[in-house]
Amino acid sequence: MSDVKKVVLAYSGGLDTSVIVKWLQETYNCEVVTFTADIGQGEEVEPARTKAQALGVKEIYIEDLREEFVRDYVYPMFRANTIYEGEYLLGTSIARPLIAKRLIEIANETGADAISHGATGKGNDQVRFELGGYALKPGVKVIAPWREWDLTSREKLMAYCEEHNIPVDFANKKKKSPYSMDANLLHISYEGGILEDPWAEAEDDMWRWSVSPEAAPDTPTYVELTYEKGDIVAIDGEPLKAHEVLEKLNKMGGDNGIGRLDIVENRYVGMKSRGCYETPGGTIMLRAHRAIESLTLDREEAHLKDQLMPKYAEVIYNGYWWSPERRMLQAAIDETQKNVSGVVRMKLYKGNAIVVGRKSDESLFDESIATFEDDAGAYDQKDAEGFIKLNALRLRIAAGKGRKQS
Amino acid sequence: MSDVKKVVLAYSGGLDTSVIVKWLQETYNCEVVTFTADIGQGEEVEPARTKAQALGVKEIYIEDLREEFVRDYVYPMFRANTIYEGEYLLGTSIARPLIAKRLIEIANETGADAISHGATGKGNDQVRFELGGYALKPGVKVIAPWREWDLTSREKLMAYCEEHNIPVDFANKKKKSPYSMDANLLHISYEGGILEDPWAEAEDDMWRWSVSPEAAPDTPTYVELTYEKGDIVAIDGEPLKAHEVLEKLNKMGGDNGIGRLDIVENRYVGMKSRGCYETPGGTIMLRAHRAIESLTLDREEAHLKDQLMPKYAEVIYNGYWWSPERRMLQAAIDETQKNVSGVVRMKLYKGNAIVVGRKSDESLFDESIATFEDDAGAYDQKDAEGFIKLNALRLRIAAGKGRKQS
Amino acid sequence: MSDVKKVVLAYSGGLDTSVIVKWLQETYNCEVVTFTADIGQGEEVEPARTKAQALGVKEIYIEDLREEFVRDYVYPMFRANTIYEGEYLLGTSIARPLIAKRLIEIANETGADAISHGATGKGNDQVRFELGGYALKPGVKVIAPWREWDLTSREKLMAYCEEHNIPVDFANKKKKSPYSMDANLLHISYEGGILEDPWAEAEDDMWRWSVSPEAAPDTPTYVELTYEKGDIVAIDGEPLKAHEVLEKLNKMGGDNGIGRLDIVENRYVGMKSRGCYETPGGTIMLRAHRAIESLTLDREEAHLKDQLMPKYAEVIYNGYWWSPERRMLQAAIDETQKNVSGVVRMKLYKGNAIVVGRKSDESLFDESIATFEDDAGAYDQKDAEGFIKLNALRLRIAAGKGRKQS
Amino acid sequence: MSDVKKVVLAYSGGLDTSVIVKWLQETYNCEVVTFTADIGQGEEVEPARTKAQALGVKEIYIEDLREEFVRDYVYPMFRANTIYEGEYLLGTSIARPLIAKRLIEIANETGADAISHGATGKGNDQVRFELGGYALKPGVKVIAPWREWDLTSREKLMAYCEEHNIPVDFANKKKKSPYSMDANLLHISYEGGILEDPWAEAEDDMWRWSVSPEAAPDTPTYVELTYEKGDIVAIDGEPLKAHEVLEKLNKMGGDNGIGRLDIVENRYVGMKSRGCYETPGGTIMLRAHRAIESLTLDREEAHLKDQLMPKYAEVIYNGYWWSPERRMLQAAIDETQKNVSGVVRMKLYKGNAIVVGRKSDESLFDESIATFEDDAGAYDQKDAEGFIKLNALRLRIAAGKGRKQS
């Protein structure tokens, strides 16, 4: 363990990662660089500076990555209408590649030879951090304290704090919750506690970002989202940066009880786990993106996107953002978004994000052809006969040869 | 046109198909057999008998196919969590194969050499009827009046009625609506009218099966759905047949404002069209089925199902139910449903169908492994290191050789 | 039929398309522009000029498209290791989009409002020409004489020639064969005649581009192919243009009895047909491309390419080169080819194209890790245990819960 | 290490696994049960009995599994036309699930709590053995000596033999080769030695099962293979069991220089490796199966099979035979094979396995429709116009709206 000289730690400023700072210094006898990022988790990041200093850290990185996070990670992912296992919007998964990238960049800047994080050995996040790290700096040493140390209970952790003079008020007060939580601009997640019983309904006071549908206003909110090349660039006509869009939609969605989700999911490490998620803005964005695509995408590219999406979601969920297969899929997805521009009108009401209108200069909807009224020859109904007969030909031949069709 | 002796017509009893009866008799100088089925469209089918008799039809088939429809078509489709283009639950598509099958069976019974239907030359339904017909009886003659005749406007149709003494009250009174509609136990659909402008919001009085979320009760309804091998067999503990399940869920969903959908979709014949759908029971079923699968399916079979689903949906939407590729996909899907048994608890509230609990004797959720508490050695966190390092190996090698990863 | 003013015809200079020139002039009373291209079919194209002039054609296009054909169509297709139905290298399919594109460009240059071709109503080529035409000029009128006229037998065609003074020596002498053939730089195809019986072995004198394996030299030929970004740029160290590469490989392959294929394939129009193909250079290229990719592609992008390939092949076979889905797939494929550079060494011998060596500066093959000898710690075998145990976790949980695994 | 009481070892009778017997007895102080199977590797298995006895083994299993191997593993795999990474016929991969299954069954019979094998920590085989073991007996203990011990060089191994009185003539004499080899009825594989340089051509004297194409007879061999439901049941009219088929085809193929392969492949553990394979019978079978399918499969099921195949191959290669996803894919594949019956005629000549004819009572090839001659109305060429126009509709609309198509 003597071969690590300097390690960059993903540091939240909370109790656990503060313990890790100390444990790394002691166990590896190395210098610790802390990296704390604002990715929209809704807590001040600046206080992490004093705490890190108190722990003897000399190189402290505190950064506002909200715009980069939404623009370069969330937005590209939403271009694919990405959902994991039919339900999950990948709120945690999509934040990890950015953290991994900054950990490595900071390691390169500071001459560190290792990185470290506070994720446990049972979850997906360790995988995401470490795959990213290895992909971007193949020789990096990764230290995952939760897989190594023996501080395996809250009591042992507290004893360690006392022994090492780590102020216990480093513990995040807001997190005095029975749940394991994670938050960023895209979502907040809850695991553990009574959620470990999949039959138990989540308690209403668990949720933090949204009111319940019951508590939401009795009148709907309408909103217009303007898309350019697959990304939202304005809300109700007001141009906004990527993270401002998501902040605003989170507010609107949360106020209207939108975006709560309660699922059992399959982790990459092989177990099922139960999680609850609040993704107010993302829930609106998913629906809206499909709506603008419904006007502007060709049918076959839309269907091909749908067939590739589960794989793309799996790649991100499993932690392979920094991989050739993700870039390959992204190239295909981005190729389709050139004309995904226009406006979607939505109605938000008590948990519902309803598309009520969509329009686009790039629309492929052809009213003159689709109409139930006289189409003035735009479409020749007689063409359908040949279309059907040749599409049926293989079936007719098979049936004619006595093949059973049912 | 003289070569048709007898034709079986999918006959609704409405004005359009009544005109078709007469037109077939005149144009093809042939006998017409009518076939009218109750598939849960919510209208009496028996009145079709008198109308058909009045038109001189001698062989009249009127059948209650509700149970067969849900059991053999809707249920198998829901085992795949089938959605077309991310939104549409295929309510119209899934009813057509059954109609096609009965048309052919009746043709065989009555010695008819042709079948006919009232679908237009622009839509998907003509394709679905005819592909089914050709697949099941390759030599059948198909007559699609809307592609052949010149009764291309409401005025011409009315003139034809008058000329041929077809009582205009054959026109379905309930359908005095500006929309083209289609209904069965799974859904009711709306097209045409102001919906031809994708920017226009659907009028609230268009919807027939559900109240608006706003008008739904202020208190939620809870319901428990019991699954056996992927299909719902009981509601709140009461065993029900397939069609009874759907009828009950339609009522519960509709009462709670659940299942409205407003989309632009891509038709198989090549155009985009705007449609609104009410699928109250189906919307609940989709969510519930995913929930019971989340406990009982292995991860990899679940992911493979998700990758195959868009193709399966496309096959059904395009009218290829009676095809080798549908059977092939069904075999894969059904193979996975052997253990999809258990109970899902849902909360229905103002448009929301929310999963709040799920349990199963076949559950693969392992609390002892997933727990955030001490797992007593059920899972060795150290295994994760090797797992990650070998999964990262190809990325590390590439990065080590200087490959750009971002 | 009076609304066509000028039509651009894909004109081979042979008898059939000469009849079409005359038939178009007569039937549509329109001007005909002929377009004849050298795409490596192995016949002079210049003689088409005199013939067209003799038929009264004023605007005559004769072009050498060999380089463009291989560079912009064949090469991109081979980047995907494209094979249709496990066997067919798409030699005919890939030439059609280029012809369609030039037909439309010439129509635009000459102010023509229609295009025409000599493909029959049973085959794939009509689809490929016309889909391309419609995609590039949506309002174009397409005339497919074989679907319209009554010259349905050789006798009627000859009678028409006599009647209209079309010299019968316009008939392609080389094609005095019982087979329907098509050739370009990628392949020559044979259909019809005794091949219509799938049990009948093709006669040895049918084949034109290759000797039989039996007749090939008794000593092997070795060749080295240099790749840059997925394309061959040099043979045995000599830099060559795309079409020169293919010409040279056709010669080498043909001399060594390589590239004969005899299959039954599924046409897009719904029937099965039996075809024989000679693709000497393409057969070598496919093997070689896979070999250079085996060194330079990441595993997951390679596997994803393999999963997408059948769809990509289908898109091309069916005639959708000029489509959003082809561009989407191409974007994914091309993204993977950035590092597909290096040299493949092959042995050509009596029908066999054998890879015997491959090397690359971009190689991801890591001898120090792969070795059976001492790897000096490059790979820690103990990592495999965790890798396997976590990959097995879902299976162990399922088995532990009593799930049947066999 | 004291908790293992009895371990079942996959025992070849060779030197390495003999050392493992001793090492297991010493290290774990446990009883060893040996299991030796004839799966067509071409060596006597009975001698393993005396060797095991000499090592003090009391429970010795020696079994002829050739028929089961081909019938229940090789044949199902070939129904899918399975190839890994476009080249590899999975000869090693497909034998492992059977070995794993027997190891577990014997463990259950003998009351053993552990299994062991002689695969190294770098390869795929450890994964295949262990995934199978865990899937079939979740609580089994797996011992992989190569990942645990320090006998990491040939010298140390020999020293261990001397020290423990293991006769060195246990070393497989036939294997006095510079290559690491593995053989069963489907193939023999070679790795290591000079093959670790991917640019080096394999030496001709490495190959054992086939003559070189150069050394093969100058006259071709014709053979007829009879299929029933996707499997070969007779050769040249003579009914044979599955393993007899493969034995005979191996002989015929090997005699004609068929089935040599030289590739670089991607291992599941993350590295590339170079391997050479001889698969004479399998190479013939793959071609023949595609040929009989070309007559008897519907187009869409054939294409869907092709799209699923790479995934199926990956599942087997990675060791997941005993998994829900393999069963799911197998269900889809087997559903398609009901009509895959008939006869394929092949010509074997100097490395070439050429299909020259195929016939079937279940043929979907319709000569009356496919013919270039007068088809007497079996196919109406005019249908093609509507077919093309509707297939082009989406492209025409897009182009009409100004979308760039190239």
mmCIF file of N, CA, C and O in Angstrom, chain A residues 304-343:
data_model
loop_
_atom_site.group_PDB
_atom_site.id
_atom_site.type_symbol
_atom_site.label_atom_id
_atom_site.label_comp_id
_atom_site.label_asym_id
_atom_site.label_seq_id
_atom_site.Cartn_x
_atom_site.Cartn_y
_atom_site.Cartn_z
ATOM 1 N N LEU A 304 -35.497 2.340 -35.639
ATOM 2 C CA LEU A 304 -34.139 1.860 -35.377
ATOM 3 C C LEU A 304 -33.616 2.445 -34.067
ATOM 4 O O LEU A 304 -32.976 1.752 -33.268
ATOM 5 N N LYS A 305 -33.903 3.709 -33.827
ATOM 6 C CA LYS A 305 -33.544 4.300 -32.531
ATOM 7 C C LYS A 305 -34.183 3.512 -31.395
ATOM 8 O O LYS A 305 -33.536 3.232 -30.382
ATOM 9 N N ASP A 306 -35.445 3.186 -31.541
ATOM 10 C CA ASP A 306 -36.133 2.438 -30.475
ATOM 11 C C ASP A 306 -35.494 1.072 -30.245
ATOM 12 O O ASP A 306 -35.446 0.587 -29.118
ATOM 13 N N GLN A 307 -35.013 0.460 -31.315
ATOM 14 C CA GLN A 307 -34.383 -0.845 -31.157
ATOM 15 C C GLN A 307 -32.998 -0.742 -30.514
ATOM 16 O O GLN A 307 -32.570 -1.651 -29.816
ATOM 17 N N LEU A 308 -32.322 0.369 -30.767
ATOM 18 C CA LEU A 308 -30.987 0.542 -30.183
ATOM 19 C C LEU A 308 -31.046 1.075 -28.754
ATOM 20 O O LEU A 308 -30.093 0.905 -27.986
ATOM 21 N N MET A 309 -32.125 1.709 -28.408
ATOM 22 C CA MET A 309 -32.194 2.404 -27.130
ATOM 23 C C MET A 309 -31.909 1.513 -25.922
ATOM 24 O O MET A 309 -31.106 1.890 -25.050
ATOM 25 N N PRO A 310 -32.528 0.341 -25.815
ATOM 26 C CA PRO A 310 -32.249 -0.476 -24.626
ATOM 27 C C PRO A 310 -30.764 -0.792 -24.454
ATOM 28 O O PRO A 310 -30.250 -0.820 -23.337
ATOM 29 N N LYS A 311 -30.067 -1.010 -25.549
ATOM 30 C CA LYS A 311 -28.632 -1.256 -25.477
ATOM 31 C C LYS A 311 -27.897 -0.004 -24.996
ATOM 32 O O LYS A 311 -27.001 -0.077 -24.149
ATOM 33 N N TYR A 312 -28.274 1.131 -25.556
ATOM 34 C CA TYR A 312 -27.662 2.400 -25.163
ATOM 35 C C TYR A 312 -27.885 2.654 -23.670
ATOM 36 O O TYR A 312 -26.974 3.053 -22.944
ATOM 37 N N ALA A 313 -29.105 2.402 -23.205
ATOM 38 C CA ALA A 313 -29.415 2.576 -21.784
ATOM 39 C C ALA A 313 -28.564 1.650 -20.928
ATOM 40 O O ALA A 313 -28.026 2.054 -19.889
ATOM 41 N N GLU A 314 -28.423 0.421 -21.373
ATOM 42 C CA GLU A 314 -27.626 -0.551 -20.625
ATOM 43 C C GLU A 314 -26.161 -0.116 -20.561
ATOM 44 O O GLU A 314 -25.513 -0.229 -19.515
ATOM 45 N N VAL A 315 -25.652 0.368 -21.679
ATOM 46 C CA VAL A 315 -24.264 0.843 -21.720
ATOM 47 C C VAL A 315 -24.046 1.943 -20.683
ATOM 48 O O VAL A 315 -23.057 1.933 -19.938
ATOM 49 N N ILE A 316 -24.979 2.882 -20.602
ATOM 50 C CA ILE A 316 -24.830 3.983 -19.645
ATOM 51 C C ILE A 316 -25.039 3.483 -18.218
ATOM 52 O O ILE A 316 -24.272 3.807 -17.315
ATOM 53 N N TYR A 317 -26.069 2.682 -18.021
ATOM 54 C CA TYR A 317 -26.349 2.176 -16.676
ATOM 55 C C TYR A 317 -25.146 1.404 -16.130
ATOM 56 O O TYR A 317 -24.782 1.540 -14.966
ATOM 57 N N ASN A 318 -24.545 0.601 -16.983
ATOM 58 C CA ASN A 318 -23.438 -0.249 -16.549
ATOM 59 C C ASN A 318 -22.120 0.497 -16.403
ATOM 60 O O ASN A 318 -21.140 -0.075 -15.956
ATOM 61 N N GLY A 319 -22.097 1.753 -16.835
ATOM 62 C CA GLY A 319 -20.899 2.549 -16.605
ATOM 63 C C GLY A 319 -19.953 2.682 -17.780
ATOM 64 O O GLY A 319 -18.799 3.073 -17.613
ATOM 65 N N TYR A 320 -20.448 2.389 -18.981
ATOM 66 C CA TYR A 320 -19.565 2.421 -20.156
ATOM 67 C C TYR A 320 -19.726 3.680 -20.999
ATOM 68 O O TYR A 320 -19.668 3.618 -22.217
ATOM 69 N N TRP A 321 -19.980 4.817 -20.345
ATOM 70 C CA TRP A 321 -20.060 6.062 -21.116
ATOM 71 C C TRP A 321 -18.787 6.274 -21.925
ATOM 72 O O TRP A 321 -18.826 6.591 -23.110
ATOM 73 N N TRP A 322 -17.657 6.108 -21.254
ATOM 74 C CA TRP A 322 -16.359 6.311 -21.933
ATOM 75 C C TRP A 322 -15.941 5.023 -22.637
ATOM 76 O O TRP A 322 -14.993 4.364 -22.238
ATOM 77 N N SER A 323 -16.653 4.683 -23.670
ATOM 78 C CA SER A 323 -16.361 3.435 -24.379
ATOM 79 C C SER A 323 -16.633 3.598 -25.860
ATOM 80 O O SER A 323 -17.416 4.461 -26.269
ATOM 81 N N PRO A 324 -16.002 2.777 -26.668
ATOM 82 C CA PRO A 324 -16.246 2.849 -28.117
ATOM 83 C C PRO A 324 -17.696 2.545 -28.472
ATOM 84 O O PRO A 324 -18.233 3.110 -29.422
ATOM 85 N N GLU A 325 -18.328 1.625 -27.748
ATOM 86 C CA GLU A 325 -19.700 1.285 -28.103
ATOM 87 C C GLU A 325 -20.655 2.440 -27.821
ATOM 88 O O GLU A 325 -21.623 2.642 -28.542
ATOM 89 N N ARG A 326 -20.381 3.227 -26.775
ATOM 90 C CA ARG A 326 -21.249 4.377 -26.514
ATOM 91 C C ARG A 326 -21.053 5.417 -27.613
ATOM 92 O O ARG A 326 -22.003 5.981 -28.127
ATOM 93 N N ARG A 327 -19.835 5.644 -28.009
ATOM 94 C CA ARG A 327 -19.589 6.624 -29.076
ATOM 95 C C ARG A 327 -20.223 6.180 -30.385
ATOM 96 O O ARG A 327 -20.738 6.985 -31.151
ATOM 97 N N MET A 328 -20.166 4.892 -30.633
ATOM 98 C CA MET A 328 -20.762 4.351 -31.854
ATOM 99 C C MET A 328 -22.277 4.575 -31.858
ATOM 100 O O MET A 328 -22.861 5.028 -32.846
ATOM 101 N N LEU A 329 -22.908 4.258 -30.743
ATOM 102 C CA LEU A 329 -24.354 4.466 -30.641
ATOM 103 C C LEU A 329 -24.691 5.950 -30.694
ATOM 104 O O LEU A 329 -25.658 6.361 -31.341
ATOM 105 N N GLN A 330 -23.865 6.760 -30.042
ATOM 106 C CA GLN A 330 -24.130 8.200 -30.046
ATOM 107 C C GLN A 330 -24.049 8.756 -31.467
ATOM 108 O O GLN A 330 -24.844 9.622 -31.845
ATOM 109 N N ALA A 331 -23.095 8.260 -32.233
ATOM 110 C CA ALA A 331 -22.966 8.731 -33.618
ATOM 111 C C ALA A 331 -24.249 8.443 -34.392
ATOM 112 O O ALA A 331 -24.730 9.278 -35.167
ATOM 113 N N ALA A 332 -24.798 7.263 -34.186
ATOM 114 C CA ALA A 332 -26.048 6.919 -34.872
ATOM 115 C C ALA A 332 -27.188 7.816 -34.408
ATOM 116 O O ALA A 332 -27.968 8.337 -35.210
ATOM 117 N N ILE A 333 -27.274 8.001 -33.088
ATOM 118 C CA ILE A 333 -28.368 8.807 -32.525
ATOM 119 C C ILE A 333 -28.261 10.249 -32.996
ATOM 120 O O ILE A 333 -29.237 10.840 -33.468
ATOM 121 N N ASP A 334 -27.074 10.830 -32.872
ATOM 122 C CA ASP A 334 -26.920 12.235 -33.225
ATOM 123 C C ASP A 334 -27.194 12.488 -34.709
ATOM 124 O O ASP A 334 -27.713 13.543 -35.079
ATOM 125 N N GLU A 335 -26.846 11.511 -35.539
ATOM 126 C CA GLU A 335 -27.127 11.629 -36.976
ATOM 127 C C GLU A 335 -28.614 11.876 -37.230
ATOM 128 O O GLU A 335 -28.990 12.540 -38.194
ATOM 129 N N THR A 336 -29.471 11.341 -36.360
ATOM 130 C CA THR A 336 -30.918 11.480 -36.583
ATOM 131 C C THR A 336 -31.500 12.794 -36.070
ATOM 132 O O THR A 336 -32.664 13.083 -36.334
ATOM 133 N N GLN A 337 -30.705 13.547 -35.306
ATOM 134 C CA GLN A 337 -31.297 14.685 -34.607
ATOM 135 C C GLN A 337 -31.196 16.019 -35.370
ATOM 136 O O GLN A 337 -31.653 17.047 -34.876
ATOM 137 N N LYS A 338 -30.620 15.969 -36.550
ATOM 138 C CA LYS A 338 -30.382 17.209 -37.292
ATOM 139 C C LYS A 338 -31.644 18.034 -37.533
ATOM 140 O O LYS A 338 -31.603 19.246 -37.610
ATOM 141 N N ASN A 339 -32.753 17.326 -37.696
ATOM 142 C CA ASN A 339 -33.994 18.037 -38.001
ATOM 143 C C ASN A 339 -34.995 18.013 -36.855
ATOM 144 O O ASN A 339 -36.161 18.340 -37.038
ATOM 145 N N VAL A 340 -34.524 17.568 -35.685
ATOM 146 C CA VAL A 340 -35.450 17.469 -34.551
ATOM 147 C C VAL A 340 -35.564 18.842 -33.886
ATOM 148 O O VAL A 340 -35.027 19.103 -32.810
ATOM 149 N N SER A 341 -36.269 19.725 -34.565
ATOM 150 C CA SER A 341 -36.440 21.096 -34.112
ATOM 151 C C SER A 341 -37.914 21.454 -34.172
ATOM 152 O O SER A 341 -38.638 20.959 -35.030
ATOM 153 N N GLY A 342 -38.331 22.330 -33.275
ATOM 154 C CA GLY A 342 -39.737 22.734 -33.258
ATOM 155 C C GLY A 342 -40.190 23.003 -31.841
ATOM 156 O O GLY A 342 -39.367 23.197 -30.947
ATOM 157 N N VAL A 343 -41.492 23.018 -31.661
ATOM 158 C CA VAL A 343 -42.052 23.379 -30.358
ATOM 159 C C VAL A 343 -43.049 22.317 -29.904
ATOM 160 O O VAL A 343 -43.858 21.838 -30.692
#
